[in-house]
Amino acid sequence: MTPPRIYVYAVCAGKPDTAGLAGVSGGTVEALPCADLVAVVGEVPAGEFSTERIDDHLQDLEWLARTARAHHDVVGAVGAQTAVVPLSLATVFHDRDRARQEMEARRDVLAAALGRVRGRSEWGLKLYRPAGPARESGGRRDRPASGSEYLRRRRAEVDAARSREDDADRAAAAVHDAVAAAAVDARRHRVHDESLTGRPEPMVLNAAYLVDDDRVADWRAAVEGAATGDLVMEVTGPWVPYSFAEAHGSGAAG
Amino acid sequence: MSRPDGQLGLFGDKEVALVDLLDRLLAGGVVLTGDLTISLAGVDLVRVSLRALITSIAPAGDGEPARQDPGPPG
């Protein structure tokens, strides 16, 4: 039988207590010292985590959801104890030596990431644009007198809808700037399609903010201060700093 | 990670949504060259499957016209 592979969840500065943690695929979780850092790793079945199988698994939402939640649970449990830099989903090595080798080669990058997120958490903010009125003609429902009148009204409706979208984008950018100013760093994720959000309102902002743990109250106040009746807000968090694990050049990737 | 303390309506305690988690797990996290890692192509496949799943479980026939194809992710 093929020996298990080594799944790497996260890197931390101190040695976390991993006793009793269940990992991906029900595997055990352990701390693996790498240079002066500690990797949180676990064994996973080689058959499940093979190059041949992984693309199939990605198409399997049940597998993906189970794996993502198990990864998240381990990273969260470790993050509650010490500064943690999570790794991207399904980072897998043939054995502990290969994992240690790669961690040690990237030691400076990982240490810098740990320094960046220590004492900080990630918060999420999503903004939605409420659907506008069905008609812009002030409720006027009389039949257009002519074809050109119909076209004129139709064009006005399209223009009004476009202008609502532009207004919402501008308002969302203003909220993002205000909320980012109360954070250490900010990053925009892609907005979700309505089929993913399950909401009728289109999403206009999906952003993450890195916030000092002792300044969360200020950040919340900034969110509430930036609130506008024109946009629906949704806050998530605190998260371990997934979105800020990698150094990135610009605050607006989205 | 600990749950938000939730004194404010806006900061309510909710289960982490899978789609929010995948945003972070697939677009975030340190990327190391493992012996097996999810490729970027894989990430887009994930979005396609999620969309397909949610479309397939969404209630049908609510009178909405079919939406135009939003195009490839990203």
Coordinates of C-alpha atoms in Angstrom, one line a residue:
Chain A
M1 CA 0.0 0.0 0.0
T2 CA 1.3 3.5 -0.9
P3 CA 2.3 5.4 2.2
P4 CA 0.1 8.4 3.1
R5 CA 0.9 11.8 1.7
I6 CA 1.5 14.9 3.8
Y7 CA -1.0 17.7 3.7
V8 CA 0.2 21.1 4.9
Y9 CA -2.5 23.3 6.6
A10 CA -0.6 26.2 7.9
V11 CA 2.6 27.6 9.2
C12 CA 2.9 29.2 12.6
A13 CA 5.6 30.8 14.8
G14 CA 5.0 28.8 18.0
K15 CA 4.1 25.1 18.5
P16 CA 0.4 24.7 18.7
D17 CA -1.4 22.0 20.5
T18 CA -2.8 19.7 17.8
A19 CA -4.0 16.9 20.1
G20 CA -7.5 15.8 19.2
L21 CA -7.7 17.7 16.0
A22 CA -9.2 15.9 13.0
G23 CA -7.8 16.8 9.6
V24 CA -8.8 16.4 6.0
S25 CA -10.1 12.9 5.2
G26 CA -10.3 12.2 9.0
G27 CA -6.5 12.2 9.2
T28 CA -4.4 13.1 12.3
V29 CA -2.8 16.5 12.7
E30 CA 0.7 17.2 14.0
A31 CA 3.2 20.0 14.4
L32 CA 6.3 19.6 12.2
P33 CA 9.2 21.9 13.0
C34 CA 10.7 23.5 9.9
A35 CA 13.7 25.8 10.5
D36 CA 12.5 28.2 13.3
L37 CA 8.9 27.9 12.2
V38 CA 6.3 25.2 12.8
A39 CA 4.2 23.6 10.0
V40 CA 0.8 22.1 10.8
V41 CA 0.6 19.0 8.8
G42 CA -1.4 15.7 8.6
E43 CA -1.4 12.4 6.8
V44 CA -3.9 12.0 4.0
P45 CA -4.5 8.9 1.8
A46 CA -2.2 8.9 -1.3
G47 CA -5.0 7.5 -3.5
E48 CA -7.3 10.4 -2.7
F49 CA -4.6 13.1 -3.1
S50 CA -3.0 12.0 -6.4
T51 CA -2.4 14.1 -9.5
E52 CA -4.7 11.7 -11.4
R53 CA -7.6 12.1 -8.9
I54 CA -7.5 15.7 -7.8
D55 CA -9.2 17.2 -10.8
D56 CA -12.0 14.8 -10.4
H57 CA -12.3 15.6 -6.8
L58 CA -12.5 19.3 -7.6
Q59 CA -15.6 18.6 -9.6
D60 CA -17.2 16.9 -6.7
L61 CA -18.7 19.5 -4.5
E62 CA -19.3 17.2 -1.6
W63 CA -15.6 16.4 -1.5
L64 CA -14.6 20.0 -2.0
A65 CA -16.9 21.2 0.8
R66 CA -15.8 18.5 3.2
T67 CA -12.1 19.2 2.5
A68 CA -12.5 23.0 2.7
R69 CA -14.3 22.7 6.0
A70 CA -11.8 20.3 7.5
H71 CA -8.9 22.5 6.4
H72 CA -10.7 25.6 7.8
D73 CA -11.3 23.8 11.1
V74 CA -7.7 22.9 11.6
V75 CA -6.4 26.3 10.6
G76 CA -9.0 28.0 12.9
A77 CA -8.1 25.8 15.9
V78 CA -4.4 26.6 15.4
G79 CA -5.1 30.3 14.7
A80 CA -6.9 30.5 18.1
Q81 CA -3.6 29.6 19.8
T82 CA -0.9 31.4 17.8
A83 CA -0.2 33.6 14.8
V84 CA -0.9 31.5 11.7
V85 CA -0.4 31.7 8.0
P86 CA -2.8 29.4 6.2
L87 CA -1.7 27.6 3.1
S88 CA -3.8 27.3 -0.1
L89 CA -6.2 24.4 -0.2
A90 CA -4.7 21.0 -0.9
T91 CA -1.0 21.7 -0.6
V92 CA 0.3 18.1 -0.5
F93 CA 3.8 16.5 -0.4
H94 CA 5.0 13.0 -0.8
D95 CA 6.5 12.9 2.7
R96 CA 7.5 15.0 5.7
D97 CA 11.1 15.5 4.4
R98 CA 9.7 17.0 1.1
A99 CA 7.4 19.3 3.1
R100 CA 10.2 20.4 5.4
Q101 CA 12.5 21.0 2.5
E102 CA 10.0 23.3 0.8
M103 CA 9.1 25.1 4.0
E104 CA 12.8 25.7 4.7
A105 CA 13.4 27.0 1.2
R106 CA 10.5 29.5 1.7
R107 CA 11.3 30.3 5.3
D108 CA 11.9 34.0 4.8
V109 CA 8.7 34.5 2.9
L110 CA 6.7 32.5 5.5
A111 CA 8.3 34.4 8.4
A112 CA 7.5 37.7 6.7
A113 CA 3.9 36.6 6.2
L114 CA 3.7 35.7 9.9
G115 CA 5.0 39.1 10.9
R116 CA 2.4 40.7 8.7
V117 CA -0.6 38.9 10.2
R118 CA 0.4 38.6 13.9
G119 CA -2.1 40.2 16.2
R120 CA -4.5 40.7 13.3
S121 CA -7.6 39.1 11.8
E122 CA -9.4 39.2 8.5
W123 CA -12.9 40.6 8.2
G124 CA -15.1 40.3 5.2
L125 CA -17.5 42.9 3.8
K126 CA -19.9 42.3 1.0
L127 CA -22.1 44.9 -0.6
Y128 CA -25.2 44.4 -2.7
R129 CA -27.1 46.8 -4.8
P130 CA -30.9 46.6 -4.2
A131 CA -32.9 46.1 -7.4
G132 CA -34.2 49.4 -8.8
P133 CA -37.8 50.1 -9.6
A134 CA -39.2 48.1 -12.4
R135 CA -40.0 51.2 -14.4
E136 CA -38.4 54.6 -14.3
S137 CA -41.3 56.4 -15.8
G138 CA -42.9 57.4 -12.5
G139 CA -45.4 54.6 -12.7
R140 CA -46.7 55.8 -16.0
R141 CA -48.2 52.8 -17.7
D142 CA -50.1 54.4 -20.5
R143 CA -49.3 53.0 -23.9
P144 CA -46.7 54.9 -25.9
A145 CA -48.3 57.1 -28.6
S146 CA -45.9 56.0 -31.2
G147 CA -43.0 53.7 -32.0
S148 CA -40.5 56.5 -31.4
E149 CA -42.2 57.3 -28.1
Y150 CA -41.8 53.7 -27.1
L151 CA -38.1 53.7 -28.1
R152 CA -37.5 57.0 -26.2
R153 CA -39.0 55.5 -23.0
R154 CA -37.1 52.3 -23.4
R155 CA -33.8 54.1 -23.8
A156 CA -34.6 56.2 -20.7
E157 CA -35.2 53.0 -18.7
V158 CA -31.9 51.5 -19.9
D159 CA -30.0 54.7 -19.1
A160 CA -31.6 54.9 -15.7
A161 CA -30.6 51.3 -15.0
R162 CA -27.0 51.9 -16.1
S163 CA -26.8 55.0 -14.0
R164 CA -28.0 53.1 -11.0
E165 CA -25.3 50.6 -11.6
D166 CA -22.6 53.3 -11.9
D167 CA -23.9 55.0 -8.8
A168 CA -23.8 51.7 -6.9
D169 CA -20.2 51.0 -8.0
R170 CA -19.2 54.5 -7.0
A171 CA -20.9 54.2 -3.6
A172 CA -19.3 50.7 -3.1
A173 CA -15.8 52.1 -3.9
A174 CA -16.4 54.9 -1.4
V175 CA -17.4 52.4 1.3
H176 CA -14.4 50.2 0.5
D177 CA -12.0 53.2 0.8
A178 CA -13.5 54.3 4.1
V179 CA -13.5 50.8 5.6
A180 CA -10.0 50.1 4.2
A181 CA -8.7 53.3 5.9
A182 CA -9.6 51.7 9.3
A183 CA -7.7 48.5 8.3
V184 CA -4.0 47.6 7.9
D185 CA -4.6 46.1 4.5
A186 CA -7.5 45.4 2.1
R187 CA -8.1 43.1 -0.8
R188 CA -11.0 42.8 -3.2
H189 CA -12.2 39.3 -4.1
R190 CA -14.3 38.6 -7.2
V191 CA -17.9 39.4 -6.7
H192 CA -20.2 36.4 -6.7
D193 CA -22.7 35.8 -9.4
E194 CA -26.4 35.9 -8.2
S195 CA -26.5 32.1 -8.8
L196 CA -23.9 31.8 -6.0
T197 CA -25.3 34.3 -3.5
G198 CA -28.9 33.2 -3.8
R199 CA -29.9 36.9 -3.4
P200 CA -31.8 38.9 -6.0
E201 CA -29.5 41.9 -5.5
P202 CA -26.3 42.0 -7.5
M203 CA -23.1 41.9 -5.4
V204 CA -21.1 45.1 -6.0
L205 CA -18.2 44.5 -3.5
N206 CA -16.6 41.4 -2.0
A207 CA -13.6 42.5 0.0
A208 CA -11.4 41.4 2.9
Y209 CA -9.7 43.6 5.4
L210 CA -6.8 42.9 7.7
V211 CA -7.6 44.5 11.1
D212 CA -5.5 44.8 14.2
D213 CA -7.2 42.7 16.9
D214 CA -7.2 45.6 19.3
R215 CA -8.7 48.0 16.8
V216 CA -11.7 45.9 15.7
A217 CA -14.1 48.2 17.4
D218 CA -12.8 51.1 15.3
W219 CA -13.1 49.1 12.2
R220 CA -16.7 48.2 13.0
A221 CA -17.4 51.8 13.7
A222 CA -15.9 52.6 10.2
V223 CA -18.2 50.1 8.6
E224 CA -21.3 51.5 10.4
G225 CA -20.2 55.0 9.5
A226 CA -19.8 54.1 5.9
A227 CA -23.2 52.4 5.7
T228 CA -25.5 53.9 3.2
G229 CA -29.1 53.2 2.6
D230 CA -28.4 52.6 -1.0
L231 CA -26.4 49.4 -0.4
V232 CA -27.1 46.2 1.5
M233 CA -24.1 45.3 3.7
E234 CA -23.0 41.9 5.0
V235 CA -20.0 41.4 7.3
T236 CA -18.2 38.1 7.9
G237 CA -15.5 37.3 10.4
P238 CA -13.2 37.2 12.1
W239 CA -11.3 34.9 9.7
V240 CA -7.8 33.7 10.0
P241 CA -5.9 35.9 7.5
Y242 CA -6.4 33.8 4.4
S243 CA -6.6 36.7 2.1
F244 CA -3.4 38.3 3.4
A245 CA -1.1 35.3 3.6
E246 CA 0.5 36.2 0.3
A247 CA 2.2 39.5 -0.1
H248 CA 0.4 41.3 -2.9
G249 CA 1.3 44.5 -4.7
S250 CA -2.0 46.3 -4.9
G251 CA -4.9 46.5 -2.5
A252 CA -7.4 46.0 -5.3
A253 CA -6.9 42.7 -7.0
G254 CA -10.6 42.3 -7.8
Chain B
M1 CA -11.5 30.6 14.7
S2 CA -13.7 32.1 17.4
R3 CA -17.1 33.3 16.4
P4 CA -17.9 37.0 16.2
D5 CA -19.4 38.3 19.5
G6 CA -22.3 39.7 17.5
Q7 CA -23.7 42.6 19.6
L8 CA -24.6 44.3 16.3
G9 CA -27.1 43.0 13.8
L10 CA -24.6 43.5 11.0
F11 CA -22.1 41.3 12.8
G12 CA -24.4 38.4 13.4
D13 CA -23.1 34.9 14.2
K14 CA -23.6 32.8 11.1
E15 CA -22.2 29.6 9.8
V16 CA -19.4 30.2 7.4
A17 CA -20.8 30.1 3.9
L18 CA -19.0 27.6 1.7
V19 CA -18.6 30.2 -1.1
D20 CA -16.9 32.7 1.3
L21 CA -14.6 29.9 2.5
L22 CA -13.7 28.9 -1.0
D23 CA -12.9 32.5 -1.9
R24 CA -10.3 32.5 0.8
L25 CA -9.0 28.9 0.5
L26 CA -8.6 29.0 -3.3
A27 CA -7.7 32.7 -3.9
G28 CA -5.9 33.1 -0.5
G29 CA -3.4 31.2 1.5
V30 CA 0.3 30.9 0.9
V31 CA 1.0 29.0 -2.3
L32 CA 3.8 26.5 -2.0
T33 CA 5.0 24.2 -4.7
G34 CA 3.7 21.0 -3.3
D35 CA 4.1 17.7 -5.0
L36 CA 0.4 18.1 -5.7
T37 CA -1.4 21.4 -5.7
I38 CA -4.6 22.7 -7.2
S39 CA -3.9 24.5 -10.4
L40 CA -5.5 27.8 -11.3
A41 CA -7.4 26.0 -14.0
G42 CA -8.8 23.9 -11.2
V43 CA -10.0 26.9 -9.3
D44 CA -12.1 28.1 -12.2
L45 CA -13.5 24.6 -12.6
V46 CA -14.6 24.9 -9.0
R47 CA -16.5 28.0 -9.7
V48 CA -18.2 26.4 -12.7
S49 CA -19.2 23.4 -10.6
L50 CA -20.5 25.6 -7.8
R51 CA -22.6 27.6 -10.2
A52 CA -23.9 24.4 -11.8
L53 CA -24.8 23.0 -8.4
I54 CA -26.7 26.1 -7.3
T55 CA -28.4 26.5 -10.5
S56 CA -29.5 22.9 -10.3
I57 CA -31.0 23.2 -6.8
A58 CA -32.5 26.7 -7.4
P59 CA -36.3 26.6 -7.6
A60 CA -37.3 26.7 -11.3
G61 CA -40.1 28.5 -13.0
D62 CA -40.2 31.7 -11.0
G63 CA -41.0 33.7 -14.1
E64 CA -37.6 35.2 -14.5
P65 CA -36.3 35.0 -18.0
A66 CA -33.1 33.0 -18.5
R67 CA -30.1 35.1 -17.5
Q68 CA -27.5 35.7 -20.1
D69 CA -24.3 33.7 -19.8
P70 CA -22.1 35.8 -17.5
G71 CA -19.1 34.6 -19.4
P72 CA -16.0 32.9 -18.0
P73 CA -15.2 33.5 -14.3
G74 CA -12.9 36.4 -13.7

